[in-house]
Amino acid sequence: MYVYGRNVAKELLKNKKVIKKAYLMNGFKEDEILNLLNINNICIEYLDKRQLDKLEDGNHQGIILQIEDYKYLNLNDMLNSLPENPFIVILDHLEDPHNFGAIIRTCEAAGVHYIVIPKDRSVSINSTVMKTSVGALDNVKIVMATNLNACINELKKNGVWIVGTDMENSSCYDEIDYRTPTALVIGSEGFGMSNLVKKNCDFIAKIPMNGKINSLNASVAAGIMIYEVVRQRKTGV
């Protein structure tokens, strides 16, 4: 896969990520990146802007790296290594890579143990996610589940409580106890949680909305929920 951007490149090079090749725009003059590429013996190919744009249409800032595809964990990997009091975030068919990248950064900062995404009809790790989550992916474990409801059922068998997010038939998010093994479910941007996933939840949480809009951006909602879990586990209340 291709990733792009100077900050992403610096992070990957400093973390000794396996890089197959670097594509630089003619005249590229970022000394720190050039030194890291040379130290790590990365093959460099210089291209003009039009050629770089064909590789990636994002804001590549004159550098594109070719790296190995992201390697996801599977359900068994997660179940076989659950910590004593797991904290998991499940993304129910999230579609926006910017939201996904922002959630990955929040999960890394908050110490979330696993992020679960479905195999089909969901955003996956791509160049945009890499750029948005810069520096966080190497420290977060992401599970790709073939069937999200089957995954939820297995987590329940292992004592994990499932907390979904929805405005209807729900409790205020800060009234739910997250000090036990918990998996938060964040629904898709346009449709929220699917009906089957919602029925599988043990609790449904809502974030109070006092303005004229009735929903928050998925990554913002995830951040509020995630840090309520962190707060309760830190303070014990």
PDB file of C-alpha atoms in Angstrom:
ATOM      1  CA  MET A   1       0.000   0.000   0.000  1.00  0.00           C
ATOM      2  CA  TYR A   2       1.028   3.629  -0.453  1.00  0.00           C
ATOM      3  CA  VAL A   3       1.195   6.216   2.326  1.00  0.00           C
ATOM      4  CA  TYR A   4       2.019   9.859   1.943  1.00  0.00           C
ATOM      5  CA  GLY A   5       2.935  13.052   3.746  1.00  0.00           C
ATOM      6  CA  ARG A   6       6.068  14.255   5.500  1.00  0.00           C
ATOM      7  CA  ASN A   7       4.925  13.622   9.089  1.00  0.00           C
ATOM      8  CA  VAL A   8       3.837  10.076   8.212  1.00  0.00           C
ATOM      9  CA  ALA A   9       7.168   9.459   6.500  1.00  0.00           C
ATOM     10  CA  LYS A  10       9.153  10.667   9.524  1.00  0.00           C
ATOM     11  CA  GLU A  11       7.160   8.485  11.919  1.00  0.00           C
ATOM     12  CA  LEU A  12       7.519   5.368   9.776  1.00  0.00           C
ATOM     13  CA  LEU A  13      11.229   5.897   9.210  1.00  0.00           C
ATOM     14  CA  LYS A  14      11.956   6.595  12.878  1.00  0.00           C
ATOM     15  CA  ASN A  15       9.987   3.502  13.914  1.00  0.00           C
ATOM     16  CA  LYS A  16      11.938   1.314  11.475  1.00  0.00           C
ATOM     17  CA  LYS A  17       8.822   0.389   9.504  1.00  0.00           C
ATOM     18  CA  VAL A  18       9.562  -1.867   6.524  1.00  0.00           C
ATOM     19  CA  ILE A  19       9.507   0.456   3.525  1.00  0.00           C
ATOM     20  CA  LYS A  20       9.750  -1.070   0.075  1.00  0.00           C
ATOM     21  CA  LYS A  21      10.363   2.129  -1.848  1.00  0.00           C
ATOM     22  CA  ALA A  22      10.196   5.918  -1.578  1.00  0.00           C
ATOM     23  CA  TYR A  23       8.862   8.150  -4.337  1.00  0.00           C
ATOM     24  CA  LEU A  24      10.018  11.766  -4.063  1.00  0.00           C
ATOM     25  CA  MET A  25       9.130  14.785  -6.123  1.00  0.00           C
ATOM     26  CA  ASN A  26      11.970  16.275  -8.137  1.00  0.00           C
ATOM     27  CA  GLY A  27      13.739  18.846  -5.972  1.00  0.00           C
ATOM     28  CA  PHE A  28      12.554  17.377  -2.649  1.00  0.00           C
ATOM     29  CA  LYS A  29      14.684  19.044   0.052  1.00  0.00           C
ATOM     30  CA  GLU A  30      13.532  17.817   3.480  1.00  0.00           C
ATOM     31  CA  ASP A  31      16.963  17.010   4.926  1.00  0.00           C
ATOM     32  CA  GLU A  32      15.707  14.989   7.911  1.00  0.00           C
ATOM     33  CA  ILE A  33      13.663  12.675   5.693  1.00  0.00           C
ATOM     34  CA  LEU A  34      16.446  12.346   3.119  1.00  0.00           C
ATOM     35  CA  ASN A  35      18.930  11.420   5.860  1.00  0.00           C
ATOM     36  CA  LEU A  36      16.525   8.828   7.322  1.00  0.00           C
ATOM     37  CA  LEU A  37      15.947   7.317   3.882  1.00  0.00           C
ATOM     38  CA  ASN A  38      19.690   7.024   3.313  1.00  0.00           C
ATOM     39  CA  ILE A  39      20.396   5.623   6.795  1.00  0.00           C
ATOM     40  CA  ASN A  40      17.731   2.959   6.250  1.00  0.00           C
ATOM     41  CA  ASN A  41      18.952   2.175   2.713  1.00  0.00           C
ATOM     42  CA  ILE A  42      15.539   2.855   1.174  1.00  0.00           C
ATOM     43  CA  CYS A  43      15.356   2.781  -2.610  1.00  0.00           C
ATOM     44  CA  ILE A  44      14.382   6.269  -3.882  1.00  0.00           C
ATOM     45  CA  GLU A  45      12.753   7.157  -7.184  1.00  0.00           C
ATOM     46  CA  TYR A  46      12.303  10.792  -8.185  1.00  0.00           C
ATOM     47  CA  LEU A  47       9.152  11.739 -10.092  1.00  0.00           C
ATOM     48  CA  ASP A  48       7.459  14.921 -11.238  1.00  0.00           C
ATOM     49  CA  LYS A  49       4.266  16.126  -9.554  1.00  0.00           C
ATOM     50  CA  ARG A  50       2.003  14.665 -12.224  1.00  0.00           C
ATOM     51  CA  GLN A  51       3.503  11.220 -11.752  1.00  0.00           C
ATOM     52  CA  LEU A  52       3.199  11.444  -7.963  1.00  0.00           C
ATOM     53  CA  ASP A  53      -0.422  12.563  -8.270  1.00  0.00           C
ATOM     54  CA  LYS A  54      -1.150   9.394 -10.242  1.00  0.00           C
ATOM     55  CA  LEU A  55       0.108   7.282  -7.336  1.00  0.00           C
ATOM     56  CA  GLU A  56      -1.881   9.184  -4.684  1.00  0.00           C
ATOM     57  CA  ASP A  57      -4.355  12.013  -5.213  1.00  0.00           C
ATOM     58  CA  GLY A  58      -4.087  13.242  -1.613  1.00  0.00           C
ATOM     59  CA  ASN A  59      -1.831  16.015  -0.330  1.00  0.00           C
ATOM     60  CA  HIS A  60       1.362  13.962  -0.582  1.00  0.00           C
ATOM     61  CA  GLN A  61       3.719  16.923   0.102  1.00  0.00           C
ATOM     62  CA  GLY A  62       6.207  15.533  -2.378  1.00  0.00           C
ATOM     63  CA  ILE A  63       6.724  12.121  -0.757  1.00  0.00           C
ATOM     64  CA  ILE A  64       4.972   8.763  -1.103  1.00  0.00           C
ATOM     65  CA  LEU A  65       6.180   5.571   0.560  1.00  0.00           C
ATOM     66  CA  GLN A  66       5.340   2.041  -0.486  1.00  0.00           C
ATOM     67  CA  ILE A  67       4.901  -0.203   2.554  1.00  0.00           C
ATOM     68  CA  GLU A  68       3.465  -3.620   3.303  1.00  0.00           C
ATOM     69  CA  ASP A  69      -0.302  -3.890   3.650  1.00  0.00           C
ATOM     70  CA  TYR A  70      -1.556  -3.558   7.222  1.00  0.00           C
ATOM     71  CA  LYS A  71      -1.829  -6.911   9.007  1.00  0.00           C
ATOM     72  CA  TYR A  72      -5.043  -7.205  11.014  1.00  0.00           C
ATOM     73  CA  LEU A  73      -5.610  -9.511  13.954  1.00  0.00           C
ATOM     74  CA  ASN A  74      -8.500 -11.955  13.843  1.00  0.00           C
ATOM     75  CA  LEU A  75     -11.134 -12.743  16.461  1.00  0.00           C
ATOM     76  CA  ASN A  76      -9.185 -15.647  17.962  1.00  0.00           C
ATOM     77  CA  ASP A  77      -6.079 -13.480  18.310  1.00  0.00           C
ATOM     78  CA  MET A  78      -8.084 -11.097  20.462  1.00  0.00           C
ATOM     79  CA  LEU A  79      -9.978 -13.702  22.485  1.00  0.00           C
ATOM     80  CA  ASN A  80      -6.786 -15.588  23.289  1.00  0.00           C
ATOM     81  CA  SER A  81      -5.072 -12.515  24.707  1.00  0.00           C
ATOM     82  CA  LEU A  82      -7.798 -10.501  26.428  1.00  0.00           C
ATOM     83  CA  PRO A  83      -6.414  -8.645  29.467  1.00  0.00           C
ATOM     84  CA  GLU A  84      -8.058  -8.917  32.868  1.00  0.00           C
ATOM     85  CA  ASN A  85     -10.287  -5.879  32.366  1.00  0.00           C
ATOM     86  CA  PRO A  86     -10.460  -5.317  28.606  1.00  0.00           C
ATOM     87  CA  PHE A  87     -11.485  -2.060  26.966  1.00  0.00           C
ATOM     88  CA  ILE A  88     -12.527  -2.528  23.344  1.00  0.00           C
ATOM     89  CA  VAL A  89     -13.938  -0.171  20.717  1.00  0.00           C
ATOM     90  CA  ILE A  90     -16.132  -1.698  17.992  1.00  0.00           C
ATOM     91  CA  LEU A  91     -16.797   0.330  14.834  1.00  0.00           C
ATOM     92  CA  ASP A  92     -20.081  -0.696  13.214  1.00  0.00           C
ATOM     93  CA  HIS A  93     -19.468  -0.088   9.486  1.00  0.00           C
ATOM     94  CA  LEU A  94     -17.724   3.259   9.806  1.00  0.00           C
ATOM     95  CA  GLU A  95     -17.119   4.716   6.337  1.00  0.00           C
ATOM     96  CA  ASP A  96     -15.009   7.877   6.665  1.00  0.00           C
ATOM     97  CA  PRO A  97     -11.238   7.249   6.777  1.00  0.00           C
ATOM     98  CA  HIS A  98     -10.674  10.586   8.541  1.00  0.00           C
ATOM     99  CA  ASN A  99     -13.016   9.525  11.343  1.00  0.00           C
ATOM    100  CA  PHE A 100     -11.300   6.146  11.529  1.00  0.00           C
ATOM    101  CA  GLY A 101      -7.869   7.733  11.761  1.00  0.00           C
ATOM    102  CA  ALA A 102      -9.017  10.166  14.459  1.00  0.00           C
ATOM    103  CA  ILE A 103     -10.571   7.317  16.478  1.00  0.00           C
ATOM    104  CA  ILE A 104      -7.351   5.312  16.215  1.00  0.00           C
ATOM    105  CA  ARG A 105      -5.411   8.269  17.661  1.00  0.00           C
ATOM    106  CA  THR A 106      -7.900   8.639  20.521  1.00  0.00           C
ATOM    107  CA  CYS A 107      -7.828   4.898  21.253  1.00  0.00           C
ATOM    108  CA  GLU A 108      -4.030   4.908  21.369  1.00  0.00           C
ATOM    109  CA  ALA A 109      -3.966   7.905  23.700  1.00  0.00           C
ATOM    110  CA  ALA A 110      -6.608   6.374  26.001  1.00  0.00           C
ATOM    111  CA  GLY A 111      -5.048   2.910  26.188  1.00  0.00           C
ATOM    112  CA  VAL A 112      -7.834   1.015  24.404  1.00  0.00           C
ATOM    113  CA  HIS A 113      -6.786  -2.625  24.068  1.00  0.00           C
ATOM    114  CA  TYR A 114      -8.449  -3.470  20.740  1.00  0.00           C
ATOM    115  CA  ILE A 115     -10.367  -1.820  17.916  1.00  0.00           C
ATOM    116  CA  VAL A 116     -12.736  -4.113  16.007  1.00  0.00           C
ATOM    117  CA  ILE A 117     -13.975  -3.435  12.479  1.00  0.00           C
ATOM    118  CA  PRO A 118     -16.118  -5.626  10.187  1.00  0.00           C
ATOM    119  CA  LYS A 119     -14.583  -7.195   7.098  1.00  0.00           C
ATOM    120  CA  ASP A 120     -17.200  -5.922   4.650  1.00  0.00           C
ATOM    121  CA  ARG A 121     -18.792  -2.532   4.005  1.00  0.00           C
ATOM    122  CA  SER A 122     -16.400  -0.707   6.291  1.00  0.00           C
ATOM    123  CA  VAL A 123     -13.447   1.625   6.031  1.00  0.00           C
ATOM    124  CA  SER A 124     -10.112  -0.165   6.327  1.00  0.00           C
ATOM    125  CA  ILE A 125      -6.512   0.925   6.798  1.00  0.00           C
ATOM    126  CA  ASN A 126      -5.517   3.020   3.791  1.00  0.00           C
ATOM    127  CA  SER A 127      -3.255   5.981   3.073  1.00  0.00           C
ATOM    128  CA  THR A 128      -5.762   8.516   4.449  1.00  0.00           C
ATOM    129  CA  VAL A 129      -6.168   6.577   7.689  1.00  0.00           C
ATOM    130  CA  MET A 130      -2.392   6.306   7.993  1.00  0.00           C
ATOM    131  CA  LYS A 131      -1.993  10.062   7.516  1.00  0.00           C
ATOM    132  CA  THR A 132      -4.778  10.962   9.978  1.00  0.00           C
ATOM    133  CA  SER A 133      -3.608   8.525  12.662  1.00  0.00           C
ATOM    134  CA  VAL A 134       0.094   9.255  12.189  1.00  0.00           C
ATOM    135  CA  GLY A 135       2.196   7.587  14.865  1.00  0.00           C
ATOM    136  CA  ALA A 136      -0.702   5.714  16.493  1.00  0.00           C
ATOM    137  CA  LEU A 137      -1.210   2.640  14.325  1.00  0.00           C
ATOM    138  CA  ASP A 138       1.903   0.842  15.517  1.00  0.00           C
ATOM    139  CA  ASN A 139       0.598   0.981  19.102  1.00  0.00           C
ATOM    140  CA  VAL A 140      -3.019  -0.088  18.509  1.00  0.00           C
ATOM    141  CA  LYS A 141      -4.320  -3.602  17.846  1.00  0.00           C
ATOM    142  CA  ILE A 142      -6.995  -3.714  15.140  1.00  0.00           C
ATOM    143  CA  VAL A 143      -9.166  -6.791  14.675  1.00  0.00           C
ATOM    144  CA  MET A 144     -11.029  -7.480  11.439  1.00  0.00           C
ATOM    145  CA  ALA A 145     -14.135  -9.539  12.227  1.00  0.00           C
ATOM    146  CA  THR A 146     -15.852 -11.625   9.561  1.00  0.00           C
ATOM    147  CA  ASN A 147     -19.167 -11.193  11.384  1.00  0.00           C
ATOM    148  CA  LEU A 148     -19.598  -8.351  13.852  1.00  0.00           C
ATOM    149  CA  ASN A 149     -22.500  -9.923  15.761  1.00  0.00           C
ATOM    150  CA  ALA A 150     -20.661 -13.227  16.114  1.00  0.00           C
ATOM    151  CA  CYS A 151     -17.703 -11.267  17.492  1.00  0.00           C
ATOM    152  CA  ILE A 152     -19.960  -9.477  19.988  1.00  0.00           C
ATOM    153  CA  ASN A 153     -21.450 -12.804  21.119  1.00  0.00           C
ATOM    154  CA  GLU A 154     -17.979 -14.245  21.709  1.00  0.00           C
ATOM    155  CA  LEU A 155     -16.984 -11.193  23.723  1.00  0.00           C
ATOM    156  CA  LYS A 156     -20.108 -11.613  25.837  1.00  0.00           C
ATOM    157  CA  LYS A 157     -19.165 -15.227  26.520  1.00  0.00           C
ATOM    158  CA  ASN A 158     -15.868 -13.876  27.824  1.00  0.00           C
ATOM    159  CA  GLY A 159     -17.580 -11.525  30.266  1.00  0.00           C
ATOM    160  CA  VAL A 160     -17.417  -8.324  28.210  1.00  0.00           C
ATOM    161  CA  TRP A 161     -20.349  -5.901  28.474  1.00  0.00           C
ATOM    162  CA  ILE A 162     -21.424  -4.313  25.188  1.00  0.00           C
ATOM    163  CA  VAL A 163     -22.365  -0.623  25.254  1.00  0.00           C
ATOM    164  CA  GLY A 164     -23.893   0.827  22.095  1.00  0.00           C
ATOM    165  CA  THR A 165     -24.529   4.463  21.224  1.00  0.00           C
ATOM    166  CA  ASP A 166     -27.926   5.764  20.129  1.00  0.00           C
ATOM    167  CA  MET A 167     -30.299   8.599  21.049  1.00  0.00           C
ATOM    168  CA  GLU A 168     -33.394   6.392  21.429  1.00  0.00           C
ATOM    169  CA  ASN A 169     -34.235   4.101  24.376  1.00  0.00           C
ATOM    170  CA  SER A 170     -30.941   4.966  25.990  1.00  0.00           C
ATOM    171  CA  SER A 171     -29.287   6.130  29.204  1.00  0.00           C
ATOM    172  CA  CYS A 172     -27.031   9.147  29.561  1.00  0.00           C
ATOM    173  CA  TYR A 173     -23.506   8.019  28.732  1.00  0.00           C
ATOM    174  CA  ASP A 174     -22.107   8.980  32.151  1.00  0.00           C
ATOM    175  CA  GLU A 175     -24.730   6.955  34.046  1.00  0.00           C
ATOM    176  CA  ILE A 176     -23.401   3.586  32.838  1.00  0.00           C
ATOM    177  CA  ASP A 177     -20.711   1.663  34.744  1.00  0.00           C
ATOM    178  CA  TYR A 178     -17.641   1.066  32.541  1.00  0.00           C
ATOM    179  CA  ARG A 179     -15.347  -0.241  35.257  1.00  0.00           C
ATOM    180  CA  THR A 180     -16.054  -3.844  34.227  1.00  0.00           C
ATOM    181  CA  PRO A 181     -14.857  -5.404  30.919  1.00  0.00           C
ATOM    182  CA  THR A 182     -16.369  -3.124  28.289  1.00  0.00           C
ATOM    183  CA  ALA A 183     -16.753  -2.853  24.528  1.00  0.00           C
ATOM    184  CA  LEU A 184     -18.072   0.442  23.133  1.00  0.00           C
ATOM    185  CA  VAL A 185     -19.920   0.289  19.826  1.00  0.00           C
ATOM    186  CA  ILE A 186     -19.717   3.352  17.576  1.00  0.00           C
ATOM    187  CA  GLY A 187     -22.194   3.330  14.676  1.00  0.00           C
ATOM    188  CA  SER A 188     -21.667   4.484  11.121  1.00  0.00           C
ATOM    189  CA  GLU A 189     -21.808   8.156  10.198  1.00  0.00           C
ATOM    190  CA  GLY A 190     -25.062   7.980   8.266  1.00  0.00           C
ATOM    191  CA  PHE A 191     -27.049   5.178   9.868  1.00  0.00           C
ATOM    192  CA  GLY A 192     -25.699   4.589  13.349  1.00  0.00           C
ATOM    193  CA  MET A 193     -25.660   1.032  14.665  1.00  0.00           C
ATOM    194  CA  SER A 194     -27.288  -1.734  12.649  1.00  0.00           C
ATOM    195  CA  ASN A 195     -30.457  -3.214  14.156  1.00  0.00           C
ATOM    196  CA  LEU A 196     -28.863  -6.575  14.957  1.00  0.00           C
ATOM    197  CA  VAL A 197     -25.899  -4.968  16.677  1.00  0.00           C
ATOM    198  CA  LYS A 198     -28.206  -2.689  18.651  1.00  0.00           C
ATOM    199  CA  LYS A 199     -30.264  -5.678  19.841  1.00  0.00           C
ATOM    200  CA  ASN A 200     -27.058  -7.379  20.943  1.00  0.00           C
ATOM    201  CA  CYS A 201     -25.978  -4.505  23.197  1.00  0.00           C
ATOM    202  CA  ASP A 202     -26.308  -4.784  26.967  1.00  0.00           C
ATOM    203  CA  PHE A 203     -26.655  -1.005  27.354  1.00  0.00           C
ATOM    204  CA  ILE A 204     -27.423   1.875  25.021  1.00  0.00           C
ATOM    205  CA  ALA A 205     -25.789   5.206  25.820  1.00  0.00           C
ATOM    206  CA  LYS A 206     -26.575   8.688  24.567  1.00  0.00           C
ATOM    207  CA  ILE A 207     -24.664  11.940  24.686  1.00  0.00           C
ATOM    208  CA  PRO A 208     -26.990  14.828  25.606  1.00  0.00           C
ATOM    209  CA  MET A 209     -27.588  17.266  22.748  1.00  0.00           C
ATOM    210  CA  ASN A 210     -28.606  20.769  23.810  1.00  0.00           C
ATOM    211  CA  GLY A 211     -28.268  22.501  20.455  1.00  0.00           C
ATOM    212  CA  LYS A 212     -30.291  22.278  17.258  1.00  0.00           C
ATOM    213  CA  ILE A 213     -28.359  19.389  15.706  1.00  0.00           C
ATOM    214  CA  ASN A 214     -29.149  15.864  16.884  1.00  0.00           C
ATOM    215  CA  SER A 215     -25.872  14.031  16.366  1.00  0.00           C
ATOM    216  CA  LEU A 216     -22.120  14.398  16.701  1.00  0.00           C
ATOM    217  CA  ASN A 217     -19.316  13.469  14.349  1.00  0.00           C
ATOM    218  CA  ALA A 218     -18.453   9.791  14.937  1.00  0.00           C
ATOM    219  CA  SER A 219     -14.892  10.502  16.057  1.00  0.00           C
ATOM    220  CA  VAL A 220     -16.058  13.219  18.484  1.00  0.00           C
ATOM    221  CA  ALA A 221     -18.728  10.933  19.966  1.00  0.00           C
ATOM    222  CA  ALA A 222     -16.166   8.154  20.269  1.00  0.00           C
ATOM    223  CA  GLY A 223     -13.750  10.490  22.072  1.00  0.00           C
ATOM    224  CA  ILE A 224     -16.379  11.537  24.629  1.00  0.00           C
ATOM    225  CA  MET A 225     -17.381   7.927  25.309  1.00  0.00           C
ATOM    226  CA  ILE A 226     -13.827   6.613  25.455  1.00  0.00           C
ATOM    227  CA  TYR A 227     -12.690   9.198  27.975  1.00  0.00           C
ATOM    228  CA  GLU A 228     -15.705   8.574  30.195  1.00  0.00           C
ATOM    229  CA  VAL A 229     -14.484   4.977  30.433  1.00  0.00           C
ATOM    230  CA  VAL A 230     -10.976   6.251  31.231  1.00  0.00           C
ATOM    231  CA  ARG A 231     -12.352   8.649  33.862  1.00  0.00           C
ATOM    232  CA  GLN A 232     -14.404   5.997  35.658  1.00  0.00           C
ATOM    233  CA  ARG A 233     -11.592   3.480  35.677  1.00  0.00           C
ATOM    234  CA  LYS A 234      -9.165   6.062  37.034  1.00  0.00           C
ATOM    235  CA  THR A 235     -11.411   7.528  39.721  1.00  0.00           C
ATOM    236  CA  GLY A 236     -13.420   4.398  40.521  1.00  0.00           C
ATOM    237  CA  VAL A 237     -16.734   6.270  40.223  1.00  0.00           C
TER     238      VAL A 237
END
